[in-house]
XYZ file of N, CA and C in Angstrom:
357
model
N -5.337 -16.520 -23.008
C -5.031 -15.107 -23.205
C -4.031 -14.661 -22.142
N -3.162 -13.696 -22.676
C -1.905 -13.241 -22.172
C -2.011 -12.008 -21.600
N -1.594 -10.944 -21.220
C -1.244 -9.492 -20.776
C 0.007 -9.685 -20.385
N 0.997 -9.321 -21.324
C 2.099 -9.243 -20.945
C 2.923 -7.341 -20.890
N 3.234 -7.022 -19.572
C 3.676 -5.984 -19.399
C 5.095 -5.750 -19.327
N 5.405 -4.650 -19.501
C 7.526 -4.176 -19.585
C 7.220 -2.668 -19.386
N 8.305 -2.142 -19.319
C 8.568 -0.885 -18.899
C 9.548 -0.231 -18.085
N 8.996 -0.976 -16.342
C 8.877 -0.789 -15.286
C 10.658 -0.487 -15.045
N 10.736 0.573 -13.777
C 12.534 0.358 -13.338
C 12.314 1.447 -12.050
N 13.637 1.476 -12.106
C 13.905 2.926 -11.232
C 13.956 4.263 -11.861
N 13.704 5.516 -11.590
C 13.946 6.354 -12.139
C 14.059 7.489 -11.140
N 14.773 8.814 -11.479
C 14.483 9.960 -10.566
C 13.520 11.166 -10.682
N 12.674 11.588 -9.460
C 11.566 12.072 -9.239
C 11.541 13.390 -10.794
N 10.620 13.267 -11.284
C 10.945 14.354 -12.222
C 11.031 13.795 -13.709
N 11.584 12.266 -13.582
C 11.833 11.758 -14.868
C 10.842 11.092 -15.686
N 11.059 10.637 -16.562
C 10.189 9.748 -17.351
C 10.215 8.185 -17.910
N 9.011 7.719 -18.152
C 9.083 6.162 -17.847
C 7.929 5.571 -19.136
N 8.180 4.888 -19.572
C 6.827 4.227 -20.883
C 6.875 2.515 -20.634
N 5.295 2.559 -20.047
C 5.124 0.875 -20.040
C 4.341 0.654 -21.078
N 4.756 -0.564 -21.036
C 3.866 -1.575 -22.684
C 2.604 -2.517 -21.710
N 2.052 -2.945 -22.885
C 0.966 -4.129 -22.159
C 0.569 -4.846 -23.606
N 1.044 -5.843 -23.867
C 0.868 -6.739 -25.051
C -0.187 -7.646 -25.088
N -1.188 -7.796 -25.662
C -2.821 -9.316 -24.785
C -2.205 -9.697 -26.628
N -2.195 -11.247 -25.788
C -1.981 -12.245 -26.992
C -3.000 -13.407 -26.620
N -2.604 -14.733 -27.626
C -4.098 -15.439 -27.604
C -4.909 -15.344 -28.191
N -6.036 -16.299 -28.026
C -7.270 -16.328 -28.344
C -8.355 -15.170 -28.284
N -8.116 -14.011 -29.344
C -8.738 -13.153 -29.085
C -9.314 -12.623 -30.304
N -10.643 -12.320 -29.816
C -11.652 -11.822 -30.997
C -11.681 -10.315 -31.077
N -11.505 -9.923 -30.113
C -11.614 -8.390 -29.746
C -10.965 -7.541 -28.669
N -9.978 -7.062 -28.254
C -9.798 -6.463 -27.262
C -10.563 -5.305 -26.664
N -11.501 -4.914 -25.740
C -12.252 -3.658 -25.617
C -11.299 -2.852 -24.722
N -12.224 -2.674 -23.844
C -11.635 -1.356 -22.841
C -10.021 -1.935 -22.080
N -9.006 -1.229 -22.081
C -8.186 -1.250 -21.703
C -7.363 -0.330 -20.102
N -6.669 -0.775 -19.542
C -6.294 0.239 -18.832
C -5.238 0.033 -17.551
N -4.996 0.945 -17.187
C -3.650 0.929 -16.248
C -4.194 1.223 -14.751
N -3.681 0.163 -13.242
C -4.045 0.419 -12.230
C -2.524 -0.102 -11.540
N -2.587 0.693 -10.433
C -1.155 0.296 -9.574
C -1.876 0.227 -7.813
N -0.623 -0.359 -7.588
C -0.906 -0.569 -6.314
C 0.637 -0.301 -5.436
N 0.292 0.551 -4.716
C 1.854 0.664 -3.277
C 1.447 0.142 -2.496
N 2.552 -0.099 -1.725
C 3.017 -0.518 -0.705
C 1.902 -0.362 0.375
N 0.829 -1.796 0.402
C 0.580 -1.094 2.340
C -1.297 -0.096 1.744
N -1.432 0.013 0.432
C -2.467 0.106 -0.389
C -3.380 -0.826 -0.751
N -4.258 -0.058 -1.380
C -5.120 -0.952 -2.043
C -4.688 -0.355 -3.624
N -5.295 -1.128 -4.583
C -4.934 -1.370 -5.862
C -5.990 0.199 -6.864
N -5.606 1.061 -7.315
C -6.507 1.747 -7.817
C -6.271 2.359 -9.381
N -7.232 2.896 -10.068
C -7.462 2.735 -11.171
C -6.180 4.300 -11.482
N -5.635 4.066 -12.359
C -4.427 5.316 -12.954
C -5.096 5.933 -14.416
N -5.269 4.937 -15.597
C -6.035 5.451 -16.236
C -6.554 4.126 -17.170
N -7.676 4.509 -18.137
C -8.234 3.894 -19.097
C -8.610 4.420 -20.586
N -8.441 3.545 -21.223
C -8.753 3.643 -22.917
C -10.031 2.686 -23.590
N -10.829 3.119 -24.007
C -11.950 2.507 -24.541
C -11.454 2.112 -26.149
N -11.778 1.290 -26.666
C -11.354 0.536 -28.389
C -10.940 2.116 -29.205
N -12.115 2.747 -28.838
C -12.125 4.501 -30.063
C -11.297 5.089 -29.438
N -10.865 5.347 -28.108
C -9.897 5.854 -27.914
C -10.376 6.962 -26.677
N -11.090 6.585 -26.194
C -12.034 7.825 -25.036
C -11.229 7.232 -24.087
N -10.521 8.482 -23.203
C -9.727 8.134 -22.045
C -10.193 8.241 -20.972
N -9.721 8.056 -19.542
C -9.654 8.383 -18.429
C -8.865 8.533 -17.270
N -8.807 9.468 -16.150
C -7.602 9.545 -15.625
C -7.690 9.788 -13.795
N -6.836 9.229 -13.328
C -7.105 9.220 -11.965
C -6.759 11.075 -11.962
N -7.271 11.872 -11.133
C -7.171 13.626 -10.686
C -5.620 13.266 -10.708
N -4.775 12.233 -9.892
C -3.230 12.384 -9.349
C -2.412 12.287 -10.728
N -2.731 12.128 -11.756
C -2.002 11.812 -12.653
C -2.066 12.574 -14.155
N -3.352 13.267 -13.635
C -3.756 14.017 -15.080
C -2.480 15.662 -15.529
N -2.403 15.256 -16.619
C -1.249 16.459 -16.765
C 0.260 16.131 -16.787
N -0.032 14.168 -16.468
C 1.785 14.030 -16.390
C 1.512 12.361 -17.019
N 0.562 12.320 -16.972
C 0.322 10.570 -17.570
C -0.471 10.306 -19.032
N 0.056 9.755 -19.892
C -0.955 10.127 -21.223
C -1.233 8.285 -21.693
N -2.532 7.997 -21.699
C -2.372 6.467 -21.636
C -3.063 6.511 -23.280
N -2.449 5.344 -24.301
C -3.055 5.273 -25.361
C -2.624 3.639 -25.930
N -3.189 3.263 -27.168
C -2.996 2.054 -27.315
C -2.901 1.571 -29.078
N -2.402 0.737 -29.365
C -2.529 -0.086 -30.878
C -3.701 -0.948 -30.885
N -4.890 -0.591 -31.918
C -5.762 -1.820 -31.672
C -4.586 -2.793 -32.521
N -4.453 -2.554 -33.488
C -3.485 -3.610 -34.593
C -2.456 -4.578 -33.723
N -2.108 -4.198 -32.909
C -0.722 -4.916 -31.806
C -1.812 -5.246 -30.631
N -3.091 -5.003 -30.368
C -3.367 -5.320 -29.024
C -2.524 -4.490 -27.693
N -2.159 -3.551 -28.045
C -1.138 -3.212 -26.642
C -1.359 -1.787 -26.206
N -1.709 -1.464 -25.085
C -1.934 -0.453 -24.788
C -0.244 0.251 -23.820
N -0.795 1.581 -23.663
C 1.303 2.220 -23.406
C 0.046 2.912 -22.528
N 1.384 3.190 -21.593
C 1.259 4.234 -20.691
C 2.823 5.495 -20.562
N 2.602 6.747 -20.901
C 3.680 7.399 -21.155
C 3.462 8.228 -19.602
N 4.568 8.082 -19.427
C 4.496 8.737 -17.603
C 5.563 10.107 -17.141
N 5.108 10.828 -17.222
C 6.327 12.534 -17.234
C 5.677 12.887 -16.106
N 6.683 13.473 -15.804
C 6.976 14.433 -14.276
C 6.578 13.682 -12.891
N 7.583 12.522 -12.865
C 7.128 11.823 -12.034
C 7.576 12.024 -10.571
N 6.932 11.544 -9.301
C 6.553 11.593 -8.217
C 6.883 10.309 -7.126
N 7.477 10.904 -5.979
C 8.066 9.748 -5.678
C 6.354 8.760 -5.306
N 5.322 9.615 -5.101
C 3.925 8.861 -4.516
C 3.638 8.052 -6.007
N 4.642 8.211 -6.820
C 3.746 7.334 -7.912
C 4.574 6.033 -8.098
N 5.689 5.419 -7.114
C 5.894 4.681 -6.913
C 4.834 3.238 -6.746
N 4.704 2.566 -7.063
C 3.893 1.141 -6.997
C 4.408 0.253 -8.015
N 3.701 -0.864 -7.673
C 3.495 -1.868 -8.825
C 2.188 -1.702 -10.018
N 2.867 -1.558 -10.948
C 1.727 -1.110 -12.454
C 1.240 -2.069 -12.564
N -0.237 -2.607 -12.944
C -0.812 -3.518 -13.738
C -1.608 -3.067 -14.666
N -1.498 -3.882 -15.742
C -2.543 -3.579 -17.061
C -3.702 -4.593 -16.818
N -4.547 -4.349 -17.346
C -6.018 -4.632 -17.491
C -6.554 -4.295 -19.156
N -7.175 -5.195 -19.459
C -8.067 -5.626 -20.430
C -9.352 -6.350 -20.497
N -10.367 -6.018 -20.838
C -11.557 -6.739 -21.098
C -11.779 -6.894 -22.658
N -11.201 -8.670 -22.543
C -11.279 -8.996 -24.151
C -12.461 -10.174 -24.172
N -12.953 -10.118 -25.589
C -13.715 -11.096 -26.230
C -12.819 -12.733 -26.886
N -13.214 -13.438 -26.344
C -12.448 -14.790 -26.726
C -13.170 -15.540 -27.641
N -14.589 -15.009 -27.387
C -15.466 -16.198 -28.701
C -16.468 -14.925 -28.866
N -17.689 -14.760 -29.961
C -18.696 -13.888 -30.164
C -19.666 -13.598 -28.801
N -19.422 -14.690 -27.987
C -20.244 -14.326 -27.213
C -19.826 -14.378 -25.653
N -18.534 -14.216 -25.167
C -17.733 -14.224 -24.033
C -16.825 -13.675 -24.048
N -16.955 -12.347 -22.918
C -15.706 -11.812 -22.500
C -15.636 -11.955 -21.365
N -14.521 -11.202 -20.967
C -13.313 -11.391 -19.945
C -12.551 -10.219 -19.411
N -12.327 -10.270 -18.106
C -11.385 -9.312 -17.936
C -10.049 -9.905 -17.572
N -8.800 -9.125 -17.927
C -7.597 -10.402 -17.644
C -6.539 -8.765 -17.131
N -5.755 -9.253 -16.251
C -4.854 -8.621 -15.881
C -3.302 -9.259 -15.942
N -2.416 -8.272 -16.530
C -1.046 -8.751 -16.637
C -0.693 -8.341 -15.204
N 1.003 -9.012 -15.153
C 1.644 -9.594 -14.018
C 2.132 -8.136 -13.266
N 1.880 -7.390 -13.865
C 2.626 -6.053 -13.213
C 3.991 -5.514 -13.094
N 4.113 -4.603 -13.381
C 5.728 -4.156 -13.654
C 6.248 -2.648 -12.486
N 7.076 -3.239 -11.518
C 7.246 -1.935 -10.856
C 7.770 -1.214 -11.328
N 7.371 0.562 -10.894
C 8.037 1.519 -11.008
C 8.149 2.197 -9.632
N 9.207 2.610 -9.291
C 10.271 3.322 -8.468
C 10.735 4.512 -8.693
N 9.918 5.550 -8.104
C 10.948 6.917 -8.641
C 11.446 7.384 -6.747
N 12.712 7.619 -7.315
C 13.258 8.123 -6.078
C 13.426 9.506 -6.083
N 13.424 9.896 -4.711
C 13.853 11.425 -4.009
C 14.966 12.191 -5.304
């Protein structure tokens, strides 16, 4: 199983940014999904999450400018990112907890995609 992420770049404070997260493979089920970043000199923390039905969640720093949602059909969850902040600079990672056989899951994280918003 895969998590493959895109999106990521530079942008200016204010602007807007949409990452992908694709889980390919051996997969029976994808469940809970979700987006965590990490800066510089940090520890790694949770931005937001999507459950299969679609029940979200959101770090307080991001609510009102981050809208996270997903394709069960494609496996891929998006993260749509407005009114951005130079503190929301980090490296993005996606997260998934998928089912590989009826009776084993997993949590798997893609490679991470930076985003950069400048002054």
């Amino acid at each position: 199983v895969q998590l493959q992420a895109s999106g990521g770049g530079l942008v200016q404070a204010g602007g807007s940014l949409r990452l992908s997260c694709a889980a390919s493979g051996s997969i029976i089920v994808v469940n809970g999904m979700g987006w965590y970043r990490q800066a510089p000199g940090k520890q790694r923390e949770l931005v937001a999450t999507i459950t299969r039905s679609g029940t979200t969640n959101y770090a307080d720093s991001v609510k009102g400018r981050f809208t996270i949602s997903r394709d069960n059909a494609r496996n891929t969850v998006y993260l749509q990112m407005n009114s951005l902040k130079p503190g929301d600079t980090a490296v993005y990672y996606c997260n998934a907890y998928i089912a590989t056989s009826p009776f084993a899951g997993h949590d798997y994280w893609g490679q991470g995609t930076l985003v950069t918003v400048s002054s």
